[in-house]
Tab-separated table of C-alpha atoms and ligand atoms in Angstrom:
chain	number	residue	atom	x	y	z
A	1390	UNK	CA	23.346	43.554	140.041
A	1391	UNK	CA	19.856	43.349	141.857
A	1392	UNK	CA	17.592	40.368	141.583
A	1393	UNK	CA	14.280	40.647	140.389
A	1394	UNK	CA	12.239	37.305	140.648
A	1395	UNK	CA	9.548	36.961	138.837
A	1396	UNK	CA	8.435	33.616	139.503
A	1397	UNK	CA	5.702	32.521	141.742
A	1398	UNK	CA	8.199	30.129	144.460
A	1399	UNK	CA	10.924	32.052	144.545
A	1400	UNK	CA	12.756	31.278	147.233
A	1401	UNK	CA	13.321	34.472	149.002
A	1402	UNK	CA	10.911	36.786	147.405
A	1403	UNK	CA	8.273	35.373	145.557
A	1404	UNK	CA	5.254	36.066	144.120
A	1405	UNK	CA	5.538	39.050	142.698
A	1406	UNK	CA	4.749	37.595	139.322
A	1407	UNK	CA	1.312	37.941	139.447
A	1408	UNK	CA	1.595	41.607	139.111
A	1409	UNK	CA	3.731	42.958	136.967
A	1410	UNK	CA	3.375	46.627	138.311
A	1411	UNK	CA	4.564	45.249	141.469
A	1412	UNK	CA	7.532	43.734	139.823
A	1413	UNK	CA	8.572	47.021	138.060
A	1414	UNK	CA	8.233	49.156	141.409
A	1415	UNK	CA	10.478	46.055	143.214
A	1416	UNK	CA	12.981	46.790	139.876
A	1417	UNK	CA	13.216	50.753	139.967
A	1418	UNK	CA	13.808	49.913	143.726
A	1419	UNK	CA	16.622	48.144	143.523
A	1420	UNK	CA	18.490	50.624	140.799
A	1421	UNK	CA	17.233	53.338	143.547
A	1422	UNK	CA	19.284	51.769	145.832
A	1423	UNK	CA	22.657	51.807	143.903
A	1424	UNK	CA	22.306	48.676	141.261
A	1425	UNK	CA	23.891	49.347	138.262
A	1426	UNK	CA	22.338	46.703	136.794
A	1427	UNK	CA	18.875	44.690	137.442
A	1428	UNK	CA	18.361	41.045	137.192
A	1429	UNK	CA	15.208	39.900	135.670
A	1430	UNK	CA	14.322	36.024	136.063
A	1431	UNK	CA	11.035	34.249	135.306
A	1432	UNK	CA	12.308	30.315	136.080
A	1433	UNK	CA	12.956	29.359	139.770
A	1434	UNK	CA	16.342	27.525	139.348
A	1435	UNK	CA	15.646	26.596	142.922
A	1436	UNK	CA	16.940	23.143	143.788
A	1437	UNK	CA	13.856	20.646	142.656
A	1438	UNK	CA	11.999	23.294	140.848
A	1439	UNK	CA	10.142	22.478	137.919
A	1440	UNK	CA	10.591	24.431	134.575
A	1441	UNK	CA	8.044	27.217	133.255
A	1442	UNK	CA	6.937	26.761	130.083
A	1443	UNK	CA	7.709	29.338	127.572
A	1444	UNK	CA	5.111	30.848	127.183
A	1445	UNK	CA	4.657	31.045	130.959
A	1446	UNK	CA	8.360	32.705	131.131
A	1447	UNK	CA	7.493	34.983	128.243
A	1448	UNK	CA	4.611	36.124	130.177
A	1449	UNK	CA	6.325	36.553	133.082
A	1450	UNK	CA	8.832	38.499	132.389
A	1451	UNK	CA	8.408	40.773	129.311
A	1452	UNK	CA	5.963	42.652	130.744
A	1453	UNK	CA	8.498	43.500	133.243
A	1454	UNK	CA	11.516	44.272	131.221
A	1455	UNK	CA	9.144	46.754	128.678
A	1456	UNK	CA	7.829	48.612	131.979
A	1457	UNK	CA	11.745	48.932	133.856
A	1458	UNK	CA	12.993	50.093	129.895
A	1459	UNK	CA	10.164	52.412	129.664
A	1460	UNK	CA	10.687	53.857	133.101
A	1461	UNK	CA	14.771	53.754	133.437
A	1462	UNK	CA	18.062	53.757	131.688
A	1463	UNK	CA	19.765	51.298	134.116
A	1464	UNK	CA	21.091	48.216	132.665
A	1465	UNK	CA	18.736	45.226	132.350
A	1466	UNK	CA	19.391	41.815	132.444
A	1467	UNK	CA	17.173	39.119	131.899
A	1468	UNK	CA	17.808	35.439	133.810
A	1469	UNK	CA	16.819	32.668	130.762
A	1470	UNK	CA	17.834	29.688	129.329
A	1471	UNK	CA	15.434	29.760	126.480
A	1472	UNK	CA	15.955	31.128	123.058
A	1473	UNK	CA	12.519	32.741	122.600
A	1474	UNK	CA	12.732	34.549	125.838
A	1475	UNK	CA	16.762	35.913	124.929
A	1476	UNK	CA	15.010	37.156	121.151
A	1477	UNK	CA	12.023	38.847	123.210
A	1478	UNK	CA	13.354	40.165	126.056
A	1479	UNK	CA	16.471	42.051	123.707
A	1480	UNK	CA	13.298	43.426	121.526
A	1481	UNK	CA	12.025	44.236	124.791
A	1482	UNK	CA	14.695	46.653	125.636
A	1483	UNK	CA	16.893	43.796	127.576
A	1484	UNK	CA	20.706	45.026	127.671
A	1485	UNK	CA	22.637	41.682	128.723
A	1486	UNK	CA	21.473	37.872	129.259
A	1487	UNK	CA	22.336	35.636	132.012
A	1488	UNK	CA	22.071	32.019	131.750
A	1489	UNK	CA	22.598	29.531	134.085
A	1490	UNK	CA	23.168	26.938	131.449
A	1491	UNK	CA	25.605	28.801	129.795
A	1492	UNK	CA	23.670	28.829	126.301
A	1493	UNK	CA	23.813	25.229	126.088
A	1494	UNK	CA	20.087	24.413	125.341
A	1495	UNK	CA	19.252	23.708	121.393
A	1496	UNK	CA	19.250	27.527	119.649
A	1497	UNK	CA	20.368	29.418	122.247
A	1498	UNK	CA	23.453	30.409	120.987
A	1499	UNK	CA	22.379	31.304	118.080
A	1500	UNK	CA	19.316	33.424	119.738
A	1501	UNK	CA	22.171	35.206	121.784
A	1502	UNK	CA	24.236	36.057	118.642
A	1503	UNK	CA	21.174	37.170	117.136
A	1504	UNK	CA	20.309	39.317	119.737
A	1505	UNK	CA	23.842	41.152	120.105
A	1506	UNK	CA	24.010	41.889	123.712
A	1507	UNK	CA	26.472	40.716	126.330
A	1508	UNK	CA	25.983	37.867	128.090
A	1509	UNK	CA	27.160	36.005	131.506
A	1510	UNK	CA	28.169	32.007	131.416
A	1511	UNK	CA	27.280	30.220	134.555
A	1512	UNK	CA	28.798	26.728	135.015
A	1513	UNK	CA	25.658	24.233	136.896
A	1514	UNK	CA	26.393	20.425	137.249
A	1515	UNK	CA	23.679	18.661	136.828
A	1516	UNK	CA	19.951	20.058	136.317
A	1517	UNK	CA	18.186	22.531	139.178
A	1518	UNK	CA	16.194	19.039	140.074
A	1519	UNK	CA	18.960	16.926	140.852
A	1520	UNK	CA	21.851	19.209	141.047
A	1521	UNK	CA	22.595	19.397	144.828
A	1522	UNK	CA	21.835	15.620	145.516
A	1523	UNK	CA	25.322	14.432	144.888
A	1524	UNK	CA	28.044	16.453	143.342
A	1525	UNK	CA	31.519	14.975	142.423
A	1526	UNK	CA	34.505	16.661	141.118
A	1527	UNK	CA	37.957	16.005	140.900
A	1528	UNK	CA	39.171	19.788	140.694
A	1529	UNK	CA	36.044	21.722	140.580
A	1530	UNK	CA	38.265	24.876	140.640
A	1531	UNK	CA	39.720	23.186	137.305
A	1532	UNK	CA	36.609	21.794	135.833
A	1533	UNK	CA	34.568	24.978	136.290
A	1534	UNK	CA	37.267	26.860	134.682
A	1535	UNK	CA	37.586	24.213	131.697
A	1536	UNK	CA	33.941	24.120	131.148
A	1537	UNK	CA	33.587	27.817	130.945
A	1538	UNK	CA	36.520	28.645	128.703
A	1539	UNK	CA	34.949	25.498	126.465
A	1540	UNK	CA	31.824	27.670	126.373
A	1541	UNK	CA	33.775	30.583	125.547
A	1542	UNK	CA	35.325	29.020	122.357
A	1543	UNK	CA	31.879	28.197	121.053
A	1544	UNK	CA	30.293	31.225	121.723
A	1545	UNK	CA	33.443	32.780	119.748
A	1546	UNK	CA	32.762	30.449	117.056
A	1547	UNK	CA	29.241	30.879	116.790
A	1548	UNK	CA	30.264	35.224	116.343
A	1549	UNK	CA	29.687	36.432	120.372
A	1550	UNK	CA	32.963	38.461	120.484
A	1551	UNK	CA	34.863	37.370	123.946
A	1552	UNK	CA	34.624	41.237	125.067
A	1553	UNK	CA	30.833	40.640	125.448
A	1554	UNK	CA	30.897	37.531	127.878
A	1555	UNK	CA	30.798	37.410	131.101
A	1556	UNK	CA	32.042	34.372	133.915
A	1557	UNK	CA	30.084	33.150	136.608
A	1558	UNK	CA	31.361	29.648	139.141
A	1559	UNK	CA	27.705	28.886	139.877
A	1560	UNK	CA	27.805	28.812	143.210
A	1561	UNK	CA	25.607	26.016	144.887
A	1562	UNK	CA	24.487	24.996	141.497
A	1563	UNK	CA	25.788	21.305	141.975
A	1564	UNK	CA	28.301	22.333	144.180
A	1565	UNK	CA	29.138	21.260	147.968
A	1566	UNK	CA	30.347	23.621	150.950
A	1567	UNK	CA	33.842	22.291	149.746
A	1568	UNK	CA	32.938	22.948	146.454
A	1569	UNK	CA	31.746	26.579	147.021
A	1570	UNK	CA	34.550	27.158	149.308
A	1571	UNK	CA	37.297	26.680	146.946
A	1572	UNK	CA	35.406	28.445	144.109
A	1573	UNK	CA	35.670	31.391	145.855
A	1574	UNK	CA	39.004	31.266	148.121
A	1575	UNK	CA	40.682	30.379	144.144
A	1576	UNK	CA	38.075	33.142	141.986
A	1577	UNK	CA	40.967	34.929	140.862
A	1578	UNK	CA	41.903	31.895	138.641
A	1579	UNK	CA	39.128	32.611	137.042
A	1580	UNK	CA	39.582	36.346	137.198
A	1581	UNK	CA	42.782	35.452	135.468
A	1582	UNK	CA	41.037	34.532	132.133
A	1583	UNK	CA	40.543	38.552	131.569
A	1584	UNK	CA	37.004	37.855	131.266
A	1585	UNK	CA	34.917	39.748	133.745
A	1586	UNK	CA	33.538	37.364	136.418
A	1587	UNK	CA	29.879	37.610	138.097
A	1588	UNK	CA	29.523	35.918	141.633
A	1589	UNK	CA	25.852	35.431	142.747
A	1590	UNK	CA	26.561	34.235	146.741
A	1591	UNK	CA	23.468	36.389	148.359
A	1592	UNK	CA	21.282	34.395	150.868
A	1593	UNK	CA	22.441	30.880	149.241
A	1594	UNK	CA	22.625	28.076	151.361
A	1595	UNK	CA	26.305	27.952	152.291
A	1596	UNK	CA	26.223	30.852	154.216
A	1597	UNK	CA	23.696	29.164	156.440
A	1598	UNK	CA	26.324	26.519	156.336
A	1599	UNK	CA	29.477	29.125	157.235
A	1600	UNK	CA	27.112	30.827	160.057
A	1601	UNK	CA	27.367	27.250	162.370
A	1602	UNK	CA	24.461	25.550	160.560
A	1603	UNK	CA	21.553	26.678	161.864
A	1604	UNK	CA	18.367	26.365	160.426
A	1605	UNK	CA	17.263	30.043	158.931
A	1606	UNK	CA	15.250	31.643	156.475
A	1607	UNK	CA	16.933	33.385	153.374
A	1608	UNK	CA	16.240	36.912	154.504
A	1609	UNK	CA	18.058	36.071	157.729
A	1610	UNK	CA	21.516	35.928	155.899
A	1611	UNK	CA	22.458	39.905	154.895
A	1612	UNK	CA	25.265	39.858	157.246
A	1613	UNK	CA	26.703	36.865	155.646
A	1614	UNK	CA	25.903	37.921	152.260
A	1615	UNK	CA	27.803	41.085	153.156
A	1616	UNK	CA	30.480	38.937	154.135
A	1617	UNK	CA	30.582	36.970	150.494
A	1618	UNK	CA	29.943	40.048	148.662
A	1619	UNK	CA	33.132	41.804	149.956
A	1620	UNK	CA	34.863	38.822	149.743
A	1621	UNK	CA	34.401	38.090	146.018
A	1622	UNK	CA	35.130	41.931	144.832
A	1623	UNK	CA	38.150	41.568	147.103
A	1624	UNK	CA	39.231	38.094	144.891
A	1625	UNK	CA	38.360	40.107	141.659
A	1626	UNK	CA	34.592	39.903	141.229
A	1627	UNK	CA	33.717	43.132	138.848
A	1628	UNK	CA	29.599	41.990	139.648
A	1629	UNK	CA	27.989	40.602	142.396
A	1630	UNK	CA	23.993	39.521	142.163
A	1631	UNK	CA	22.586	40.404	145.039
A	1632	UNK	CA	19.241	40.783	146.760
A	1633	UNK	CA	19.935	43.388	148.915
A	1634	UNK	CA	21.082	46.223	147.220
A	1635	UNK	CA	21.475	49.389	148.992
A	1636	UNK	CA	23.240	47.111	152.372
A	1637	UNK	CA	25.783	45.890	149.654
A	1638	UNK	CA	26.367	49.410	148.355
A	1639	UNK	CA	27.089	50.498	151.895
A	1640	UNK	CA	29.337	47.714	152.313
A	1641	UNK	CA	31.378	48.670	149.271
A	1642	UNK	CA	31.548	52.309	149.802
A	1643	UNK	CA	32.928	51.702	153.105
A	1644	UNK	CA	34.756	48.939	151.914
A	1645	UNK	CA	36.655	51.912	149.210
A	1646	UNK	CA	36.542	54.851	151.921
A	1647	UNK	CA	38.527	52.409	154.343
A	1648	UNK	CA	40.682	51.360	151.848
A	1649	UNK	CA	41.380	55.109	150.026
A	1650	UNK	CA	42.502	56.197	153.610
A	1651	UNK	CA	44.485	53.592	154.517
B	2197	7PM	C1	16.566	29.261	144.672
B	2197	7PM	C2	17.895	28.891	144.748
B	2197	7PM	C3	16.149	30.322	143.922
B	2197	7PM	C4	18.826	29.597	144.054
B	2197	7PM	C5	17.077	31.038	143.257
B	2197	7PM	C6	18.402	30.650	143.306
B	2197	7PM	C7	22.648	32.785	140.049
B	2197	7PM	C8	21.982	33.161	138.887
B	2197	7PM	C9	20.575	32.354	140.309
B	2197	7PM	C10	24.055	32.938	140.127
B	2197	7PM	C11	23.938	33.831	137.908
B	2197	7PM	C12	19.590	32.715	143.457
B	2197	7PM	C13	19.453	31.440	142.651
B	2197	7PM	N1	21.748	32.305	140.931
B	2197	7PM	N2	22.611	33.685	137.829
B	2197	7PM	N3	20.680	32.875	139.072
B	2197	7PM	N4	24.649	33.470	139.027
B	2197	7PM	N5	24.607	34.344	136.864
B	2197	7PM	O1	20.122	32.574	144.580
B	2197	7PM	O2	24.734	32.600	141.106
B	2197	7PM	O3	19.129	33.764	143.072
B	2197	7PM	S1	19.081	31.792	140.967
Protein backbone atom coordinates (compact mmCIF):
# COMPACT_ATOMS: atom_id res chain seq x y z
CA UNK A 1 0.00 0.00 0.00
CA UNK A 2 1.47 3.52 -0.99
CA UNK A 3 0.66 6.66 0.89
CA UNK A 4 -0.78 9.47 -0.70
CA UNK A 5 -1.08 12.61 1.63
CA UNK A 6 -3.15 14.99 0.81
CA UNK A 7 -2.97 17.32 3.53
CA UNK A 8 -1.12 20.52 3.67
CA UNK A 9 1.52 19.43 7.02
CA UNK A 10 2.06 16.23 6.27
CA UNK A 11 4.79 15.15 7.87
CA UNK A 12 6.96 13.68 5.26
CA UNK A 13 5.43 14.86 2.10
CA UNK A 14 3.21 17.58 2.28
CA UNK A 15 1.60 19.93 0.40
CA UNK A 16 0.55 18.40 -2.35
CA UNK A 17 -3.02 19.24 -1.55
CA UNK A 18 -3.16 22.30 -3.16
CA UNK A 19 -3.05 20.66 -6.46
CA UNK A 20 -4.83 17.93 -7.06
CA UNK A 21 -3.12 17.08 -10.48
CA UNK A 22 -0.04 16.88 -8.53
CA UNK A 23 -1.58 14.49 -6.14
CA UNK A 24 -2.86 12.11 -8.91
CA UNK A 25 0.66 12.05 -10.76
CA UNK A 26 2.29 11.34 -6.92
CA UNK A 27 -0.71 8.35 -6.90
CA UNK A 28 -0.15 6.70 -10.47
CA UNK A 29 3.53 6.92 -9.20
CA UNK A 30 3.38 4.95 -6.52
CA UNK A 31 1.13 1.98 -8.30
CA UNK A 32 4.04 2.49 -11.08
CA UNK A 33 6.31 1.45 -8.70
CA UNK A 34 4.70 -1.91 -7.60
CA UNK A 35 1.70 -0.77 -5.03
CA UNK A 36 -1.05 -2.85 -5.27
CA UNK A 37 -2.94 -0.63 -3.52
CA UNK A 38 -2.84 3.39 -2.92
CA UNK A 39 -3.54 5.16 0.23
CA UNK A 40 -5.46 8.30 -0.01
CA UNK A 41 -5.58 10.59 3.27
CA UNK A 42 -6.82 14.18 3.61
CA UNK A 43 -6.39 14.54 7.78
CA UNK A 44 -2.79 14.75 9.18
CA UNK A 45 -3.12 12.24 12.12
CA UNK A 46 0.25 13.67 12.97
CA UNK A 47 0.83 13.85 16.71
CA UNK A 48 -0.85 17.47 17.77
CA UNK A 49 -2.50 17.98 14.50
CA UNK A 50 -5.65 19.63 14.34
CA UNK A 51 -8.70 18.09 12.46
CA UNK A 52 -9.91 19.26 8.84
CA UNK A 53 -13.20 20.05 8.61
CA UNK A 54 -15.33 18.08 6.34
CA UNK A 55 -15.77 19.88 3.94
CA UNK A 56 -12.05 20.69 3.86
CA UNK A 57 -11.37 16.69 3.73
CA UNK A 58 -14.04 16.30 1.09
CA UNK A 59 -12.25 18.78 -0.91
CA UNK A 60 -9.18 17.40 -0.45
CA UNK A 61 -9.42 14.29 -1.35
CA UNK A 62 -12.25 13.47 -3.83
CA UNK A 63 -10.83 15.21 -6.39
CA UNK A 64 -8.04 12.87 -6.03
CA UNK A 65 -9.69 9.55 -5.76
CA UNK A 66 -12.13 10.52 -9.13
CA UNK A 67 -8.77 11.46 -11.10
CA UNK A 68 -6.53 7.96 -9.78
CA UNK A 69 -10.21 5.90 -10.67
CA UNK A 70 -10.42 7.63 -13.90
CA UNK A 71 -6.81 7.04 -14.79
CA UNK A 72 -6.13 3.35 -13.13
CA UNK A 73 -7.57 0.10 -12.02
CA UNK A 74 -5.30 -0.27 -8.93
CA UNK A 75 -6.97 -0.54 -5.69
CA UNK A 76 -7.83 2.69 -3.84
CA UNK A 77 -8.06 3.34 -0.43
CA UNK A 78 -9.10 6.31 1.18
CA UNK A 79 -7.57 7.31 4.96
CA UNK A 80 -10.99 8.86 6.92
CA UNK A 81 -12.66 8.83 9.95
CA UNK A 82 -15.68 10.67 8.78
CA UNK A 83 -18.87 9.26 7.46
CA UNK A 84 -19.44 11.79 4.65
CA UNK A 85 -16.01 11.33 3.29
CA UNK A 86 -16.40 7.00 3.48
CA UNK A 87 -20.15 7.69 1.40
CA UNK A 88 -18.19 10.08 -1.14
CA UNK A 89 -15.10 8.72 -1.65
CA UNK A 90 -16.94 4.87 -2.38
CA UNK A 91 -19.22 7.02 -5.01
CA UNK A 92 -16.01 8.30 -6.00
CA UNK A 93 -14.66 5.06 -7.16
CA UNK A 94 -12.88 4.32 -3.56
CA UNK A 95 -12.31 0.36 -3.25
CA UNK A 96 -11.48 -0.06 0.64
CA UNK A 97 -11.48 2.47 3.76
CA UNK A 98 -8.93 2.84 6.35
CA UNK A 99 -9.63 4.37 9.57
CA UNK A 100 -7.55 5.09 12.24
CA UNK A 101 -10.40 5.19 14.66
CA UNK A 102 -11.62 2.05 13.73
CA UNK A 103 -15.24 3.39 12.73
CA UNK A 104 -15.85 4.55 16.09
CA UNK A 105 -17.01 8.20 15.39
CA UNK A 106 -21.07 8.74 15.44
CA UNK A 107 -22.36 7.12 11.78
CA UNK A 108 -19.48 5.72 10.64
CA UNK A 109 -20.34 2.36 10.80
CA UNK A 110 -23.21 2.66 9.36
CA UNK A 111 -21.60 4.91 6.37
CA UNK A 112 -19.12 1.88 5.94
CA UNK A 113 -21.95 -0.72 5.71
CA UNK A 114 -23.58 1.50 3.42
CA UNK A 115 -20.84 1.84 1.30
CA UNK A 116 -19.96 -2.05 0.96
CA UNK A 117 -16.29 -2.03 0.60
CA UNK A 118 -13.62 -3.54 2.80
CA UNK A 119 -12.24 -1.83 5.38
CA UNK A 120 -8.97 -1.81 7.79
CA UNK A 121 -9.42 -1.29 11.85
CA UNK A 122 -6.60 0.58 13.40
CA UNK A 123 -6.41 0.51 17.23
CA UNK A 124 -5.10 4.55 18.49
CA UNK A 125 -5.12 5.32 22.31
CA UNK A 126 -5.98 8.41 22.88
CA UNK A 127 -6.65 11.28 20.15
CA UNK A 128 -3.69 12.35 17.41
CA UNK A 129 -3.38 15.58 19.95
CA UNK A 130 -2.61 13.90 23.00
CA UNK A 131 -1.90 10.42 21.99
CA UNK A 132 1.93 10.13 22.38
CA UNK A 133 2.12 12.30 25.63
CA UNK A 134 1.67 9.44 27.99
CA UNK A 135 0.60 6.00 27.04
CA UNK A 136 -0.17 3.22 29.64
CA UNK A 137 -1.01 -0.31 29.12
CA UNK A 138 -0.99 -3.28 31.01
CA UNK A 139 -0.66 -5.81 27.96
CA UNK A 140 -0.83 -3.65 24.98
CA UNK A 141 -0.22 -6.84 22.91
CA UNK A 142 -3.58 -7.98 24.78
CA UNK A 143 -5.47 -4.78 24.79
CA UNK A 144 -4.83 -4.01 21.11
CA UNK A 145 -5.98 -7.39 20.27
CA UNK A 146 -9.20 -7.08 22.62
CA UNK A 147 -10.08 -3.75 21.29
CA UNK A 148 -9.89 -4.81 17.73
CA UNK A 149 -11.76 -8.09 17.91
CA UNK A 150 -14.47 -5.77 20.06
CA UNK A 151 -14.58 -3.69 16.87
CA UNK A 152 -14.90 -6.66 14.86
CA UNK A 153 -18.10 -7.91 16.65
CA UNK A 154 -19.79 -4.60 16.02
CA UNK A 155 -18.92 -4.16 12.67
CA UNK A 156 -20.42 -7.88 12.28
CA UNK A 157 -23.41 -6.73 13.98
CA UNK A 158 -23.93 -3.67 12.24
CA UNK A 159 -23.79 -6.26 8.58
CA UNK A 160 -19.72 -5.68 7.54
CA UNK A 161 -19.09 -9.43 6.91
CA UNK A 162 -15.62 -10.35 8.88
CA UNK A 163 -14.09 -11.41 5.30
CA UNK A 164 -14.11 -7.64 4.45
CA UNK A 165 -12.06 -6.26 7.52
CA UNK A 166 -8.89 -5.73 7.83
CA UNK A 167 -6.34 -5.42 11.31
CA UNK A 168 -3.99 -2.83 11.90
CA UNK A 169 -1.77 -2.41 15.80
CA UNK A 170 -1.44 1.33 15.18
CA UNK A 171 1.85 1.68 15.52
CA UNK A 172 3.00 4.94 17.40
CA UNK A 173 -0.56 5.92 17.67
CA UNK A 174 -0.40 6.14 21.61
CA UNK A 175 2.12 3.72 21.76
CA UNK A 176 5.82 3.80 23.35
CA UNK A 177 9.15 2.20 21.84
CA UNK A 178 8.11 -0.69 24.29
CA UNK A 179 4.85 -0.51 23.11
CA UNK A 180 5.72 -0.66 19.35
CA UNK A 181 8.29 -3.18 20.03
CA UNK A 182 6.14 -5.83 21.34
CA UNK A 183 3.37 -5.09 18.79
CA UNK A 184 5.46 -6.19 16.30
CA UNK A 185 7.98 -8.94 17.83
CA UNK A 186 4.09 -10.65 18.99
CA UNK A 187 2.04 -9.53 15.30
CA UNK A 188 1.38 -12.99 14.66
CA UNK A 189 -1.08 -13.02 17.65
CA UNK A 190 -2.82 -10.92 15.83
CA UNK A 191 -2.21 -12.69 12.56
CA UNK A 192 -3.74 -15.52 14.47
CA UNK A 193 -7.30 -13.99 14.42
CA UNK A 194 -7.44 -15.08 10.48
CA UNK A 195 -8.13 -11.60 9.77
CA UNK A 196 -5.65 -10.06 7.42
CA UNK A 197 -3.39 -7.58 9.29
CA UNK A 198 -2.02 -4.09 7.81
CA UNK A 199 1.25 -2.70 9.49
CA UNK A 200 1.98 1.00 8.64
CA UNK A 201 5.86 1.28 10.30
CA UNK A 202 7.43 3.54 7.27
CA UNK A 203 9.49 6.60 8.47
CA UNK A 204 7.59 6.62 12.03
CA UNK A 205 9.38 7.74 14.84
CA UNK A 206 10.61 4.50 16.41
CA UNK A 207 12.84 3.75 13.84
CA UNK A 208 14.63 6.98 14.61
CA UNK A 209 14.45 5.51 18.04
CA UNK A 210 15.92 1.76 16.88
CA UNK A 211 18.70 3.67 14.62
CA UNK A 212 20.60 5.03 18.19
CA UNK A 213 18.36 8.11 18.54
CA UNK A 214 19.52 10.54 16.49
CA UNK A 215 17.79 13.41 15.48
CA UNK A 216 16.63 12.90 11.56
CA UNK A 217 14.20 13.86 9.14
CA UNK A 218 11.48 11.29 7.94
CA UNK A 219 12.94 10.78 4.51
CA UNK A 220 16.19 9.81 6.20
CA UNK A 221 14.67 6.44 7.50
CA UNK A 222 14.21 3.99 4.11
CA UNK A 223 16.78 1.71 5.38
CA UNK A 224 14.98 1.29 8.57
CA UNK A 225 11.68 1.22 7.05
CA UNK A 226 13.09 -1.58 4.91
CA UNK A 227 14.05 -3.14 7.97
CA UNK A 228 10.23 -2.97 9.56
CA UNK A 229 8.71 -3.73 6.35
CA UNK A 230 10.47 -7.16 6.02
CA UNK A 231 10.08 -7.69 9.41
CA UNK A 232 6.27 -7.45 9.64
CA UNK A 233 5.59 -9.68 6.28
CA UNK A 234 8.06 -12.05 7.92
CA UNK A 235 5.58 -12.05 11.38
CA UNK A 236 2.53 -12.38 8.95
CA UNK A 237 1.75 -8.89 7.69
CA UNK A 238 -0.32 -9.56 4.21
CA UNK A 239 -0.02 -5.24 3.77
CA UNK A 240 2.40 -2.91 4.65
CA UNK A 241 1.70 1.14 4.12
CA UNK A 242 4.52 2.47 2.99
CA UNK A 243 5.97 5.63 1.50
CA UNK A 244 8.46 4.31 -0.49
CA UNK A 245 7.21 2.00 -2.80
CA UNK A 246 9.36 0.70 -5.44
CA UNK A 247 12.60 0.32 -2.43
CA UNK A 248 9.99 -1.91 -0.54
CA UNK A 249 9.16 -3.90 -3.67
CA UNK A 250 12.85 -4.53 -4.14
CA UNK A 251 13.14 -5.53 -0.70
CA UNK A 252 10.42 -8.14 -1.03
CA UNK A 253 11.37 -9.56 -4.29
CA UNK A 254 14.70 -10.20 -2.97
CA UNK A 255 13.36 -11.02 0.18
CA UNK A 256 11.19 -14.20 -2.04
CA UNK A 257 14.20 -14.84 -4.60
CA UNK A 258 16.49 -15.47 -1.42
CA UNK A 259 14.09 -17.38 0.18
CA UNK A 260 12.78 -19.63 -3.16
CA UNK A 261 16.55 -20.62 -3.48
CA UNK A 262 17.32 -21.38 -0.26
C1 LIG B 1 2.36 12.06 10.98
C2 LIG B 1 2.51 10.98 11.83
C3 LIG B 1 1.71 11.96 9.79
C4 LIG B 1 1.99 9.78 11.48
C5 LIG B 1 1.21 10.76 9.43
C6 LIG B 1 1.33 9.69 10.29
C7 LIG B 1 -1.28 4.59 9.68
C8 LIG B 1 -2.44 4.92 9.00
C9 LIG B 1 -1.25 6.69 9.32
C10 LIG B 1 -1.06 3.24 10.08
C11 LIG B 1 -3.16 2.75 9.05
C12 LIG B 1 1.82 7.86 8.84
C13 LIG B 1 0.87 8.35 9.91
N1 LIG B 1 -0.54 5.70 9.85
N2 LIG B 1 -3.37 4.02 8.68
N3 LIG B 1 -2.40 6.25 8.79
N4 LIG B 1 -2.03 2.37 9.73
N5 LIG B 1 -4.08 1.82 8.75
O1 LIG B 1 2.96 7.56 9.26
O2 LIG B 1 -0.07 2.86 10.72
O3 LIG B 1 1.52 7.85 7.67
S1 LIG B 1 -0.79 8.36 9.32
Amino acid sequence: MGILNVTPDSFSDGGLYHDPRRAIEQGLALIAAGADLVDVGGESTRPGALAPGVAEELDRVIPVVEGLRAASDALISVDTSEPAVMVAAVAAGADMLNDVRALCRPGALPAAVAAGVPVCLMHMQGTPATMQQAPRYADVVGEVTAFLMERVVACVAAGLPRSSLILDPGFGFGKTLEHNLALLQRLDELVATGIPVLAGLSRKSMIRQLAGGRDDSPADRLGGSLALALVARQRGARIVRVHDVAQTVQAFRVMDGFESRS
